[in-house]
């Protein structure tokens, strides 16, 4: 993919340049989280052998992320790259491929109870490609000077990415028939160490009352997730890890908002 360097923003009528850019940049990041969360929900479904409740939740989340993607795609119509191309086309293409593979894997679970791991890996690669493209767009928006991320927002986003990476590798282990992760990226122990260092790096005194409460909840639930993720001999508990992951993501958002 071509690197995104400069942007020409065509603004919506009635919105300032700052407001338009801020909204789009945040929506781009939120979409990347939504795509990754979809993948995690799928792994959870596979690990729990097609649990109907999880299947229903996955399909609902797929519809929600599809709406997110359509919204971001519409906003990207107003962006032109320095090479004259439009990032909307790349995002639409990535999403179509990822969604098609996701639906194919869901169908395989519904019909055959277990999908082909090669198709699952293709779906994972498609999600990574889309997230990479979204990150480039976010970088370009910030480089344009129309948007800057605060220190606390940058910290919460970094922690979210690490947490999602940890949970992804844990659920891959739970979902794989061979008990081995599908990813070949950074191992789960290193990701856990980085997340833990991130928690240690934040000064709770700089947070408001709500932020401090959210940080305490994160620290408490992280103890369980870290132990589950790093102990390969322990019984796999994808339901609890997913539950705590969703909660910690919400708490991180609460810290950013505070």
Tab-separated table of C-alpha atoms in Angstrom:
chain	number	residue	atom	x	y	z
A	1	UNK	CA	0.000	0.000	0.000
A	2	UNK	CA	1.138	3.499	-0.742
A	3	UNK	CA	1.988	5.508	2.319
A	4	UNK	CA	-0.385	8.307	3.108
A	5	UNK	CA	1.563	11.546	3.258
A	6	UNK	CA	-0.629	14.556	2.778
A	7	UNK	CA	-4.341	15.152	2.762
A	8	UNK	CA	-6.628	17.729	1.254
A	9	UNK	CA	-9.734	17.889	3.387
A	10	UNK	CA	-13.000	18.920	1.784
A	11	UNK	CA	-15.119	19.941	4.738
A	12	UNK	CA	-18.768	19.336	5.343
A	13	UNK	CA	-20.901	22.466	5.227
A	14	UNK	CA	-21.572	23.795	8.693
A	15	UNK	CA	-18.544	22.183	10.358
A	16	UNK	CA	-15.195	23.753	11.165
A	17	UNK	CA	-11.990	22.160	9.912
A	18	UNK	CA	-11.056	21.147	13.446
A	19	UNK	CA	-14.396	19.529	14.209
A	20	UNK	CA	-14.510	17.594	10.920
A	21	UNK	CA	-10.983	16.239	11.291
A	22	UNK	CA	-11.430	15.371	14.949
A	23	UNK	CA	-14.562	13.357	14.242
A	24	UNK	CA	-13.059	11.474	11.313
A	25	UNK	CA	-9.778	10.674	13.079
A	26	UNK	CA	-11.601	9.235	16.089
A	27	UNK	CA	-13.990	7.281	13.862
A	28	UNK	CA	-11.038	5.798	11.983
A	29	UNK	CA	-9.466	4.576	15.217
A	30	UNK	CA	-12.786	3.247	16.539
A	31	UNK	CA	-13.297	1.305	13.313
A	32	UNK	CA	-9.897	-0.360	13.714
A	33	UNK	CA	-10.916	-1.448	17.225
A	34	UNK	CA	-14.252	-2.693	15.887
A	35	UNK	CA	-12.585	-4.805	13.195
A	36	UNK	CA	-10.159	-6.373	15.672
A	37	UNK	CA	-12.974	-7.035	18.144
A	38	UNK	CA	-14.918	-8.812	15.394
A	39	UNK	CA	-11.988	-11.139	14.879
A	40	UNK	CA	-11.806	-11.847	18.612
A	41	UNK	CA	-15.526	-12.576	18.758
A	42	UNK	CA	-15.082	-15.042	15.925
A	43	UNK	CA	-12.228	-16.835	17.727
A	44	UNK	CA	-14.390	-16.985	20.836
A	45	UNK	CA	-17.206	-18.562	18.819
A	46	UNK	CA	-14.850	-21.129	17.314
A	47	UNK	CA	-13.361	-21.945	20.705
A	48	UNK	CA	-16.822	-22.505	22.178
A	49	UNK	CA	-17.869	-24.841	19.353
A	50	UNK	CA	-20.473	-22.623	17.747
A	51	UNK	CA	-22.326	-21.508	20.882
A	52	UNK	CA	-25.616	-20.043	19.594
A	53	UNK	CA	-25.556	-17.041	21.920
A	54	UNK	CA	-22.037	-16.168	20.817
A	55	UNK	CA	-23.068	-16.642	17.196
A	56	UNK	CA	-25.948	-14.188	17.632
A	57	UNK	CA	-23.657	-11.678	19.341
A	58	UNK	CA	-21.089	-12.007	16.562
A	59	UNK	CA	-23.695	-11.405	13.866
A	60	UNK	CA	-25.000	-8.345	15.729
A	61	UNK	CA	-21.488	-6.967	16.090
A	62	UNK	CA	-20.844	-7.604	12.410
A	63	UNK	CA	-23.824	-5.414	11.559
A	64	UNK	CA	-22.619	-2.679	13.919
A	65	UNK	CA	-19.099	-2.643	12.484
A	66	UNK	CA	-20.555	-2.651	8.984
A	67	UNK	CA	-22.391	0.559	9.915
A	68	UNK	CA	-19.137	1.995	11.283
A	69	UNK	CA	-17.383	1.135	8.053
A	70	UNK	CA	-20.077	2.753	5.917
A	71	UNK	CA	-19.877	5.921	8.009
A	72	UNK	CA	-16.088	6.143	7.752
A	73	UNK	CA	-16.246	5.320	4.052
A	74	UNK	CA	-18.638	8.211	3.479
A	75	UNK	CA	-16.325	10.564	5.376
A	76	UNK	CA	-13.325	9.371	3.366
A	77	UNK	CA	-14.986	10.611	0.186
A	78	UNK	CA	-13.803	14.038	1.295
A	79	UNK	CA	-10.130	13.086	1.400
A	80	UNK	CA	-7.700	13.091	-1.495
A	81	UNK	CA	-4.174	11.741	-1.231
A	82	UNK	CA	-1.109	13.397	-2.682
A	83	UNK	CA	-1.066	10.834	-5.488
A	84	UNK	CA	-4.656	11.657	-6.400
A	85	UNK	CA	-6.114	8.403	-5.052
A	86	UNK	CA	-8.855	8.128	-2.477
A	87	UNK	CA	-8.407	5.962	0.664
A	88	UNK	CA	-12.116	5.119	0.559
A	89	UNK	CA	-11.466	2.590	-2.191
A	90	UNK	CA	-8.787	0.795	-0.173
A	91	UNK	CA	-10.907	0.650	2.968
A	92	UNK	CA	-13.976	-0.556	1.075
A	93	UNK	CA	-11.913	-3.266	-0.623
A	94	UNK	CA	-10.332	-4.457	2.636
A	95	UNK	CA	-13.692	-4.504	4.402
A	96	UNK	CA	-15.415	-6.434	1.631
A	97	UNK	CA	-12.712	-9.099	1.689
A	98	UNK	CA	-12.681	-9.367	5.483
A	99	UNK	CA	-16.474	-9.465	5.774
A	100	UNK	CA	-16.775	-12.113	3.040
A	101	UNK	CA	-14.225	-14.364	4.751
A	102	UNK	CA	-15.880	-13.773	8.122
A	103	UNK	CA	-19.275	-14.781	6.744
A	104	UNK	CA	-17.737	-17.828	5.081
A	105	UNK	CA	-16.179	-18.964	8.350
A	106	UNK	CA	-19.394	-18.346	10.272
A	107	UNK	CA	-21.259	-20.460	7.715
A	108	UNK	CA	-18.729	-23.266	8.079
A	109	UNK	CA	-19.223	-23.308	11.834
A	110	UNK	CA	-23.007	-23.332	11.444
A	111	UNK	CA	-22.938	-26.174	8.904
A	112	UNK	CA	-19.830	-28.209	9.700
A	113	UNK	CA	-19.076	-27.132	13.296
A	114	UNK	CA	-15.467	-26.321	12.388
A	115	UNK	CA	-13.922	-24.099	9.685
A	116	UNK	CA	-10.817	-24.554	7.582
A	117	UNK	CA	-7.862	-23.029	9.431
A	118	UNK	CA	-6.435	-21.718	6.156
A	119	UNK	CA	-9.558	-19.622	5.584
A	120	UNK	CA	-9.411	-18.425	9.182
A	121	UNK	CA	-5.813	-17.322	8.609
A	122	UNK	CA	-6.884	-15.498	5.435
A	123	UNK	CA	-9.570	-13.695	7.431
A	124	UNK	CA	-7.015	-12.701	10.052
A	125	UNK	CA	-4.677	-11.367	7.368
A	126	UNK	CA	-7.525	-9.385	5.794
A	127	UNK	CA	-8.367	-7.793	9.142
A	128	UNK	CA	-4.703	-6.906	9.726
A	129	UNK	CA	-4.468	-5.330	6.275
A	130	UNK	CA	-7.539	-3.195	6.920
A	131	UNK	CA	-6.329	-2.113	10.352
A	132	UNK	CA	-2.926	-1.212	8.884
A	133	UNK	CA	-4.632	0.936	6.253
A	134	UNK	CA	-6.769	2.653	8.896
A	135	UNK	CA	-3.652	3.389	10.967
A	136	UNK	CA	-2.026	5.030	7.940
A	137	UNK	CA	-5.083	7.211	7.445
A	138	UNK	CA	-5.035	8.193	11.113
A	139	UNK	CA	-1.330	9.051	10.864
A	140	UNK	CA	-1.993	11.199	7.809
A	141	UNK	CA	-4.834	13.057	9.511
A	142	UNK	CA	-2.621	13.915	12.455
A	143	UNK	CA	0.278	14.898	10.201
A	144	UNK	CA	-2.025	17.292	8.366
A	145	UNK	CA	-2.066	19.434	11.509
A	146	UNK	CA	-5.829	19.327	11.827
A	147	UNK	CA	-5.755	16.952	14.768
A	148	UNK	CA	-3.509	16.121	17.693
A	149	UNK	CA	-3.910	13.340	20.241
A	150	UNK	CA	-3.494	14.183	23.909
A	151	UNK	CA	-1.005	12.258	26.019
A	152	UNK	CA	-3.735	10.393	27.896
A	153	UNK	CA	-5.576	9.535	24.679
A	154	UNK	CA	-2.347	8.239	23.172
A	155	UNK	CA	-1.744	6.118	26.265
A	156	UNK	CA	-5.243	4.613	26.247
A	157	UNK	CA	-4.999	3.795	22.543
A	158	UNK	CA	-1.655	2.083	23.012
A	159	UNK	CA	-3.051	0.030	25.889
A	160	UNK	CA	-6.101	-0.927	23.830
A	161	UNK	CA	-3.934	-2.173	20.982
A	162	UNK	CA	-1.800	-4.234	23.354
A	163	UNK	CA	-4.820	-5.684	25.140
A	164	UNK	CA	-6.471	-6.641	21.853
A	165	UNK	CA	-3.247	-8.283	20.706
A	166	UNK	CA	-3.000	-10.271	23.941
A	167	UNK	CA	-6.593	-11.437	23.765
A	168	UNK	CA	-6.241	-12.310	20.076
A	169	UNK	CA	-3.333	-14.646	20.733
A	170	UNK	CA	-5.048	-16.173	23.747
A	171	UNK	CA	-8.219	-16.883	21.796
A	172	UNK	CA	-6.256	-18.225	18.849
A	173	UNK	CA	-4.760	-20.737	21.246
A	174	UNK	CA	-8.221	-21.621	22.503
A	175	UNK	CA	-9.696	-21.845	18.989
A	176	UNK	CA	-6.972	-23.862	17.294
A	177	UNK	CA	-7.525	-27.601	17.065
A	178	UNK	CA	-3.764	-28.054	17.391
A	179	UNK	CA	-3.502	-25.783	20.419
A	180	UNK	CA	-1.074	-23.448	18.662
A	181	UNK	CA	-1.591	-19.770	17.799
A	182	UNK	CA	-2.145	-18.840	14.180
A	183	UNK	CA	-0.153	-15.608	14.429
A	184	UNK	CA	3.578	-15.392	13.911
A	185	UNK	CA	3.931	-11.951	15.422
A	186	UNK	CA	5.130	-10.823	18.852
A	187	UNK	CA	4.507	-13.482	21.481
A	188	UNK	CA	1.933	-13.119	24.195
A	189	UNK	CA	4.438	-12.861	27.061
A	190	UNK	CA	6.094	-9.808	25.507
A	191	UNK	CA	2.726	-8.165	24.901
A	192	UNK	CA	1.732	-8.784	28.517
A	193	UNK	CA	4.966	-7.222	29.731
A	194	UNK	CA	4.349	-4.144	27.591
A	195	UNK	CA	0.775	-3.788	28.838
A	196	UNK	CA	1.908	-4.145	32.451
A	197	UNK	CA	4.618	-1.507	31.936
A	198	UNK	CA	1.982	0.745	30.451
A	199	UNK	CA	-0.136	0.426	33.590
A	200	UNK	CA	2.898	1.207	35.735
A	201	UNK	CA	3.739	4.267	33.637
A	202	UNK	CA	0.493	6.130	34.295
A	203	UNK	CA	0.330	8.437	37.308
A	204	UNK	CA	-3.123	7.926	38.780
A	205	UNK	CA	-2.843	11.294	40.536
A	206	UNK	CA	-3.171	12.993	37.148
A	207	UNK	CA	-6.566	11.360	36.621
A	208	UNK	CA	-9.897	12.516	37.949
A	209	UNK	CA	-12.012	10.500	40.364
A	210	UNK	CA	-13.706	8.518	37.595
A	211	UNK	CA	-10.393	7.895	35.857
A	212	UNK	CA	-8.789	6.600	39.041
A	213	UNK	CA	-11.725	4.249	39.632
A	214	UNK	CA	-11.476	2.969	36.073
A	215	UNK	CA	-7.734	2.384	36.450
A	216	UNK	CA	-8.286	0.373	39.639
A	217	UNK	CA	-10.804	-1.860	37.840
A	218	UNK	CA	-8.373	-2.364	34.974
A	219	UNK	CA	-5.555	-3.335	37.341
A	220	UNK	CA	-7.810	-5.808	39.136
A	221	UNK	CA	-9.071	-7.532	35.990
A	222	UNK	CA	-5.650	-7.441	34.361
A	223	UNK	CA	-4.272	-9.741	37.067
A	224	UNK	CA	-6.658	-12.461	35.900
A	225	UNK	CA	-6.092	-11.890	32.172
A	226	UNK	CA	-2.305	-11.834	32.571
A	227	UNK	CA	-2.282	-15.065	34.548
A	228	UNK	CA	-4.582	-16.762	32.050
A	229	UNK	CA	-2.573	-15.542	29.056
A	230	UNK	CA	0.884	-16.473	30.303
A	231	UNK	CA	0.150	-19.839	31.952
A	232	UNK	CA	0.041	-22.300	29.064
A	233	UNK	CA	-0.755	-25.159	31.446
A	234	UNK	CA	-3.860	-23.514	32.891
A	235	UNK	CA	-7.344	-24.379	31.686
A	236	UNK	CA	-8.445	-22.075	28.869
A	237	UNK	CA	-11.254	-19.720	29.873
A	238	UNK	CA	-12.083	-17.687	26.736
A	239	UNK	CA	-15.450	-16.493	28.060
A	240	UNK	CA	-13.932	-14.786	31.106
A	241	UNK	CA	-10.965	-13.372	29.182
A	242	UNK	CA	-13.295	-11.885	26.573
A	243	UNK	CA	-15.583	-10.503	29.258
A	244	UNK	CA	-12.704	-8.816	31.077
A	245	UNK	CA	-11.209	-7.564	27.813
A	246	UNK	CA	-14.444	-5.830	26.831
A	247	UNK	CA	-14.682	-4.330	30.304
A	248	UNK	CA	-11.089	-3.077	30.282
A	249	UNK	CA	-11.583	-1.530	26.838
A	250	UNK	CA	-14.580	0.352	28.235
A	251	UNK	CA	-12.574	1.463	31.261
A	252	UNK	CA	-9.735	2.712	29.046
A	253	UNK	CA	-12.276	4.746	27.074
A	254	UNK	CA	-13.566	6.115	30.372
A	255	UNK	CA	-10.042	7.203	31.339
A	256	UNK	CA	-9.583	8.978	28.017
A	257	UNK	CA	-12.910	10.762	28.448
A	258	UNK	CA	-12.085	11.835	31.995
